[in-house]
C-alpha atoms as a PDB file:
ATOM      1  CA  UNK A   1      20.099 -17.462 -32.055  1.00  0.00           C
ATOM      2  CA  UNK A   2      22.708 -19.776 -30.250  1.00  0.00           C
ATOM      3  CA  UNK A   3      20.956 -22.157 -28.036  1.00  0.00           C
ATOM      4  CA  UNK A   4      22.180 -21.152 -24.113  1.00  0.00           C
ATOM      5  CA  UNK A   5      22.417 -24.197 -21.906  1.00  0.00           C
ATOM      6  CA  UNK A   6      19.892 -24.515 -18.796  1.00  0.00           C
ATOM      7  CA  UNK A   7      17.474 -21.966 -20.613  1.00  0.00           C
ATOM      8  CA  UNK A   8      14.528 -23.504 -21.978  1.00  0.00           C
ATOM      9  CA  UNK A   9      13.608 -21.689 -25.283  1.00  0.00           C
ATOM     10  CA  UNK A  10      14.608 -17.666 -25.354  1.00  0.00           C
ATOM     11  CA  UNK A  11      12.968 -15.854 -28.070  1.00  0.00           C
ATOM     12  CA  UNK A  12      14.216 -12.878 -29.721  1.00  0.00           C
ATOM     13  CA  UNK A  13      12.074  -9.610 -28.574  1.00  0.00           C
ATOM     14  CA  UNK A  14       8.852  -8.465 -29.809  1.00  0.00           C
ATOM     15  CA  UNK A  15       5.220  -7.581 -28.252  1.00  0.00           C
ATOM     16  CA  UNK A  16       4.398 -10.972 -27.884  1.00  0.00           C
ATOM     17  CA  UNK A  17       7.542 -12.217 -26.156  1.00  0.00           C
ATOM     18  CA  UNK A  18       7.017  -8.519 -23.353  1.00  0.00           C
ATOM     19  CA  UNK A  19       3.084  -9.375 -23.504  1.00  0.00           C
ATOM     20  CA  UNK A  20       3.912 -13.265 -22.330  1.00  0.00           C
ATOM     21  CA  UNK A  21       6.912 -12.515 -19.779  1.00  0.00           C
ATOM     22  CA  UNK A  22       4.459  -9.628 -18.027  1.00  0.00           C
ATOM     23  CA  UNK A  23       1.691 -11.926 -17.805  1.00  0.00           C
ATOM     24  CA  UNK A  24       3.755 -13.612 -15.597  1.00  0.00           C
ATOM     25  CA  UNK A  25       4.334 -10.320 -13.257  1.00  0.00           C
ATOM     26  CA  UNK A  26       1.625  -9.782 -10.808  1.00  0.00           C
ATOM     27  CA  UNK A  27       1.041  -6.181 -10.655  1.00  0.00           C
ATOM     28  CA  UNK A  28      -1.636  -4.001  -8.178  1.00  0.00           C
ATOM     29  CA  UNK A  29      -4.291  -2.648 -10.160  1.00  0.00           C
ATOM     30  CA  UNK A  30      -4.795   1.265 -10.365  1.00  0.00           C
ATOM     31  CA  UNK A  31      -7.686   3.099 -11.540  1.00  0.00           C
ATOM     32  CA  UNK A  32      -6.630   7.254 -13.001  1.00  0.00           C
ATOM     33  CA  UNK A  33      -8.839   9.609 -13.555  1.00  0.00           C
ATOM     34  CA  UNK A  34      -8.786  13.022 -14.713  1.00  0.00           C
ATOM     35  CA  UNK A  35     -11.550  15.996 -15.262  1.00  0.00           C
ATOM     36  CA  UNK A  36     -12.544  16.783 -18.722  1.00  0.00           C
ATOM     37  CA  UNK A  37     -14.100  19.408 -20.314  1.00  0.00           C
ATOM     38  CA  UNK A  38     -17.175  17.077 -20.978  1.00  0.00           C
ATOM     39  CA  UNK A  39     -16.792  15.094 -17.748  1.00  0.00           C
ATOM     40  CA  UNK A  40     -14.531  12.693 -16.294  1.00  0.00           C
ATOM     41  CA  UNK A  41     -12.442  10.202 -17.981  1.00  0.00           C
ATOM     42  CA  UNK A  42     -10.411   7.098 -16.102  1.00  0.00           C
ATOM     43  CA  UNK A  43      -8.543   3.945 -17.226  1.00  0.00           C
ATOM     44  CA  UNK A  44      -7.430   0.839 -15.093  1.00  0.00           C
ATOM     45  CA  UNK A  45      -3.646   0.976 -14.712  1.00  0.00           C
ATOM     46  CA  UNK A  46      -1.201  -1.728 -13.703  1.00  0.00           C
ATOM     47  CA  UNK A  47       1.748   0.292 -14.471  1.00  0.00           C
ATOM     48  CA  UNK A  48       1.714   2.073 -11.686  1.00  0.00           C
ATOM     49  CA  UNK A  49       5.191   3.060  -9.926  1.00  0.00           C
ATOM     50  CA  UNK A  50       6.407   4.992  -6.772  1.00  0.00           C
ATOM     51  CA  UNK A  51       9.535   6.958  -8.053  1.00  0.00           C
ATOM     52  CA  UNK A  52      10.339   9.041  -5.312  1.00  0.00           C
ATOM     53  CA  UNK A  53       9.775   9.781  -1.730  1.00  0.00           C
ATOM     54  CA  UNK A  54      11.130  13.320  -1.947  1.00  0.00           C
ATOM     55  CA  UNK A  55       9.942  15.018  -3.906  1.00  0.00           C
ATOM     56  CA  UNK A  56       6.652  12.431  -3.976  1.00  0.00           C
ATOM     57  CA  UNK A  57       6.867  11.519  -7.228  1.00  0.00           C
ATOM     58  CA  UNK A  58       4.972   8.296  -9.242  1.00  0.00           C
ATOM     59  CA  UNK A  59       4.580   7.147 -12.683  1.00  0.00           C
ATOM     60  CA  UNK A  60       1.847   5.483 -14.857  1.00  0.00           C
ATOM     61  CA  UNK A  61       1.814   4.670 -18.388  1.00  0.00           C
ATOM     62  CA  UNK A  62      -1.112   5.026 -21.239  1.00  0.00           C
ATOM     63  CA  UNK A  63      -1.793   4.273 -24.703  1.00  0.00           C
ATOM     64  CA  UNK A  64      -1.663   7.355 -27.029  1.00  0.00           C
ATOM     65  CA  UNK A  65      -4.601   5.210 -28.582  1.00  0.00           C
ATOM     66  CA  UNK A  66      -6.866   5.303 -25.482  1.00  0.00           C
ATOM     67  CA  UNK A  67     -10.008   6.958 -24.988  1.00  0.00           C
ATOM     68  CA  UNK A  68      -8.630   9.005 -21.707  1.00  0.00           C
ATOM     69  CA  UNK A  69      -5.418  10.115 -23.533  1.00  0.00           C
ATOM     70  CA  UNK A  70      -6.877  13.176 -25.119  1.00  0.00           C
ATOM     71  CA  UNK A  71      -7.560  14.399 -21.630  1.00  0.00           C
ATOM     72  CA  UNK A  72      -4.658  12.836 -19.514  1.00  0.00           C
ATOM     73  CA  UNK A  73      -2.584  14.421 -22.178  1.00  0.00           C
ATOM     74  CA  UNK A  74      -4.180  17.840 -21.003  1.00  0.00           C
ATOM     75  CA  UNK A  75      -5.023  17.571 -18.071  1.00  0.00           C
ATOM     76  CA  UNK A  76      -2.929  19.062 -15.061  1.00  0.00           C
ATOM     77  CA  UNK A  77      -3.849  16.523 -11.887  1.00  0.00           C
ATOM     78  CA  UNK A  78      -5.293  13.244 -12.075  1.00  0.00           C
ATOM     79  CA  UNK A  79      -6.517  10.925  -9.496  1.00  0.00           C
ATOM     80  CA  UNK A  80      -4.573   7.940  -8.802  1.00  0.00           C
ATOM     81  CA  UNK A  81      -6.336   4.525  -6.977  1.00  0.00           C
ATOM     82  CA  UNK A  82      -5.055   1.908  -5.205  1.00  0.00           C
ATOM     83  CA  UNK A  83      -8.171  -1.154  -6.028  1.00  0.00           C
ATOM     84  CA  UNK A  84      -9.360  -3.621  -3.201  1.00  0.00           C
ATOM     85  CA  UNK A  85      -9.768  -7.539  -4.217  1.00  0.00           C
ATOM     86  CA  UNK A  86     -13.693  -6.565  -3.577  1.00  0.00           C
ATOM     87  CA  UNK A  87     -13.301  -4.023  -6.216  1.00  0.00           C
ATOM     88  CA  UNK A  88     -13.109  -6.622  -9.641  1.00  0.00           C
ATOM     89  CA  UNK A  89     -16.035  -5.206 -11.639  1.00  0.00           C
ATOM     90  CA  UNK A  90     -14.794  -1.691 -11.012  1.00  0.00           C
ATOM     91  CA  UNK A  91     -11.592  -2.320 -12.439  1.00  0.00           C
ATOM     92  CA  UNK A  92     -12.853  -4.748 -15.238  1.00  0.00           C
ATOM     93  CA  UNK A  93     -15.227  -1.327 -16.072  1.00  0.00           C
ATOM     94  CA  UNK A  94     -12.536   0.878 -16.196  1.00  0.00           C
ATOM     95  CA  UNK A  95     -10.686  -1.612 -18.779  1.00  0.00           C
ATOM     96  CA  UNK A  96     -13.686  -1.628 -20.832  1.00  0.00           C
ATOM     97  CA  UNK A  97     -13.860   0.121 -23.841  1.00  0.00           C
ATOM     98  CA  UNK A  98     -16.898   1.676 -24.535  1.00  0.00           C
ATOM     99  CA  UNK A  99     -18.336   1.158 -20.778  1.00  0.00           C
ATOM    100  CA  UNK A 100     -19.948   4.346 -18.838  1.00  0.00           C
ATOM    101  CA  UNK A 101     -16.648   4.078 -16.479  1.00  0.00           C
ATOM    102  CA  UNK A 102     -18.537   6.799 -14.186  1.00  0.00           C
ATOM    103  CA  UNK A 103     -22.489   6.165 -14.203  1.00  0.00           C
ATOM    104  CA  UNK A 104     -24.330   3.586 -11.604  1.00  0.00           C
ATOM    105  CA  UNK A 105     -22.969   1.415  -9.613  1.00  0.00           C
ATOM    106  CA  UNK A 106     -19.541   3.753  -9.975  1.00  0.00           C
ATOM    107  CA  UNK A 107     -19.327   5.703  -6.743  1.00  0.00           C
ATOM    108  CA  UNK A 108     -17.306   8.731  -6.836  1.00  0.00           C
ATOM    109  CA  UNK A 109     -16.995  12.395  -5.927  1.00  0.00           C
ATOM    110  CA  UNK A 110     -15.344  15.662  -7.300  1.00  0.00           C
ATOM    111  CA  UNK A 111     -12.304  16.071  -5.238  1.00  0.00           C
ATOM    112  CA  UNK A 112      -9.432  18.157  -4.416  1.00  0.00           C
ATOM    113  CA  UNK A 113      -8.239  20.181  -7.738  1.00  0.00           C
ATOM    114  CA  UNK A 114     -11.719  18.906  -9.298  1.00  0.00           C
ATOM    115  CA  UNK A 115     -10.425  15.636  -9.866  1.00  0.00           C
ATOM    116  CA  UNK A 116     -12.376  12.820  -9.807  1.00  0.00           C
ATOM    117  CA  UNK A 117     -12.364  10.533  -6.516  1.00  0.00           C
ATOM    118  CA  UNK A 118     -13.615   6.549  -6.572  1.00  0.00           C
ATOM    119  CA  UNK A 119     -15.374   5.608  -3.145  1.00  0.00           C
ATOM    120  CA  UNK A 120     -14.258   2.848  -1.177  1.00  0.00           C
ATOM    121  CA  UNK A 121     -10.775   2.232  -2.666  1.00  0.00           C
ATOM    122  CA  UNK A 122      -7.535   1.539  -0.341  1.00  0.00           C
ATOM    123  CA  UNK A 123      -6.109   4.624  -0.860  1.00  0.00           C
ATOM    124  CA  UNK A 124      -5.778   7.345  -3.103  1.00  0.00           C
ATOM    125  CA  UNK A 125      -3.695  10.516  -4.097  1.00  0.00           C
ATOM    126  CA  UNK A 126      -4.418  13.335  -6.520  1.00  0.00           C
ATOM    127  CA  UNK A 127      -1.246  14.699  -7.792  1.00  0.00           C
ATOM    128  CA  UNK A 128       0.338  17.125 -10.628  1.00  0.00           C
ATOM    129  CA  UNK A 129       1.524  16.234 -14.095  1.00  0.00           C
ATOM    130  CA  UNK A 130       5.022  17.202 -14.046  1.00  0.00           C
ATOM    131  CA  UNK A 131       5.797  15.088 -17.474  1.00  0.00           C
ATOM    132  CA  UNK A 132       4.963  13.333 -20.022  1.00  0.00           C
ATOM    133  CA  UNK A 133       7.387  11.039 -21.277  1.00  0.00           C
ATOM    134  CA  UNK A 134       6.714   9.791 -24.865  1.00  0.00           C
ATOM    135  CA  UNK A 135       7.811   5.564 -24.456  1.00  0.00           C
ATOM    136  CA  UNK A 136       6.745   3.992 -28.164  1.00  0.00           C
ATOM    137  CA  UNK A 137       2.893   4.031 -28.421  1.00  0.00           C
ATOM    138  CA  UNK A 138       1.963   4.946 -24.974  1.00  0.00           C
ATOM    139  CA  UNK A 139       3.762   8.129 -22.300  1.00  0.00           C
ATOM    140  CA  UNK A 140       4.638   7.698 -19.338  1.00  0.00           C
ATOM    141  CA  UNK A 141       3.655   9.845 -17.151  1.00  0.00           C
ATOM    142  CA  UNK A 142       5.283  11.630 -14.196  1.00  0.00           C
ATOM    143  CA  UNK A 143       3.466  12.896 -11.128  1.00  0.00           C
ATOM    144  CA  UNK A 144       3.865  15.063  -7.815  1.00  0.00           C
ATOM    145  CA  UNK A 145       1.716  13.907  -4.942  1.00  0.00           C
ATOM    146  CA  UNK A 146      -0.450  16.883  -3.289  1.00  0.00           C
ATOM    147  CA  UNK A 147      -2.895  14.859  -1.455  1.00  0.00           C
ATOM    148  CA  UNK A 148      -4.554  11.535  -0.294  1.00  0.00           C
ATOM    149  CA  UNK A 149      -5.784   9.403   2.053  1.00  0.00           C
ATOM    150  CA  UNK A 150      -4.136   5.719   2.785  1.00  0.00           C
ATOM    151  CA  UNK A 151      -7.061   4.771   4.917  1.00  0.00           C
ATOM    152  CA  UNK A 152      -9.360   2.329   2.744  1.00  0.00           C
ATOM    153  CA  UNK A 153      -9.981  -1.057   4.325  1.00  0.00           C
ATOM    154  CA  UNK A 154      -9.265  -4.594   2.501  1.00  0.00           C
ATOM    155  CA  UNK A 155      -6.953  -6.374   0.813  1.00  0.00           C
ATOM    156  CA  UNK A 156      -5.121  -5.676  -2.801  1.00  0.00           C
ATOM    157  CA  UNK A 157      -6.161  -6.412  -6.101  1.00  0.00           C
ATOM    158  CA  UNK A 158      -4.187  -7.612  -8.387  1.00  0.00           C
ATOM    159  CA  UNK A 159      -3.325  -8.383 -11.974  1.00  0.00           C
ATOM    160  CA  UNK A 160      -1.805 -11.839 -13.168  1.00  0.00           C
ATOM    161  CA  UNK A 161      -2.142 -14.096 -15.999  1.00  0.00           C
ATOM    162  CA  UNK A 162      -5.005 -11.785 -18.135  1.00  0.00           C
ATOM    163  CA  UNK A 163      -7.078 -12.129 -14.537  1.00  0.00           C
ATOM    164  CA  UNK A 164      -7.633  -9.663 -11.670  1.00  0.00           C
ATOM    165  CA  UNK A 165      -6.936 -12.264  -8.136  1.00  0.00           C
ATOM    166  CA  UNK A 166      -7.206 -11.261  -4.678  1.00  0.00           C
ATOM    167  CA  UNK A 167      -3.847 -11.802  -2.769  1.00  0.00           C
ATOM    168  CA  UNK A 168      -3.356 -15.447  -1.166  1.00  0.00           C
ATOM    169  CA  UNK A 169      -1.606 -15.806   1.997  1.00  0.00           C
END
């Protein structure tokens, strides 16, 4: 590669080169979640996108490798999250593999379409799959808001440098 004056040191793309630059992105952190046939599954999310305001349409991705994709591949709603800064463990459990993402001190209900609904988030929306977009190892998925409240209290978490922060003035 030709050396391009005022950059520093560009590197030629591959995982670790993406992994490094999005590390750098601060991103809100989103919890999904989806019924199953042998309960509820859910996954932290920091790919979450608005797409469009009419129709209401967002977008997550997920690994094809990860324990909820069996069901978010199925399923036809799924609970969307918006995480508070006083929310940290609940989103570290959600990244967990392995953890019991739904038993104590998870607090959550069976809402609208059956889907599952965190307490004491900032907001939330259950909405339809429309698609499912394959994207190398992971889809990314495409959804129609039906419902949700926007009325949570608190501050944003977020997702920077491997590390979920609180946002700084």
């Amino acid at each position: 590669m030709t050396a391009i004056p005022g950059l520093r040191s560009p590197q030629l793309a591959s995982p670790d080169l993406l992994r490094s630059v999005f590390r750098r992105h601060a991103a809100g952190v989103a919890v999904i979640t989806a019924r199953g046939a042998d309960g509820p599954v859910g996954f932290t999310a920091t790919s979450l996108s608005s797409v469009s305001a009419e129709p209401p349409l967002l977008s997550f991705g997920i690994g094809t490798g990860a324990s909820s994709w069996p069901v978010i591949s199925e399923a036809e709603h799924v609970g969307v999250h918006i995480l508070g800064e006083h929310q940290r463990e609940l989103a570290a459990t959600f990244a967990r593999s392995g953890a019991d993402r739904f038993g104590a001190p998870t607090g959550w209900r069976s809402g609208p379409e059956g889907v599952p609904v965190l307490d004491d988030v900032l907001a939330w929306l259950v909405c339809r799959v429309v698609a499912r977009v394959p994207a190398g190892e992971h889809r990314v998925v495409l959804a129609e808001v039906v419902v949700g409240d926007p009325s949570g209290a608190g501050r944003p978490l977020l997702y920077h440098q491997g590390r979920f922060n609180g946002l700084r003035d």
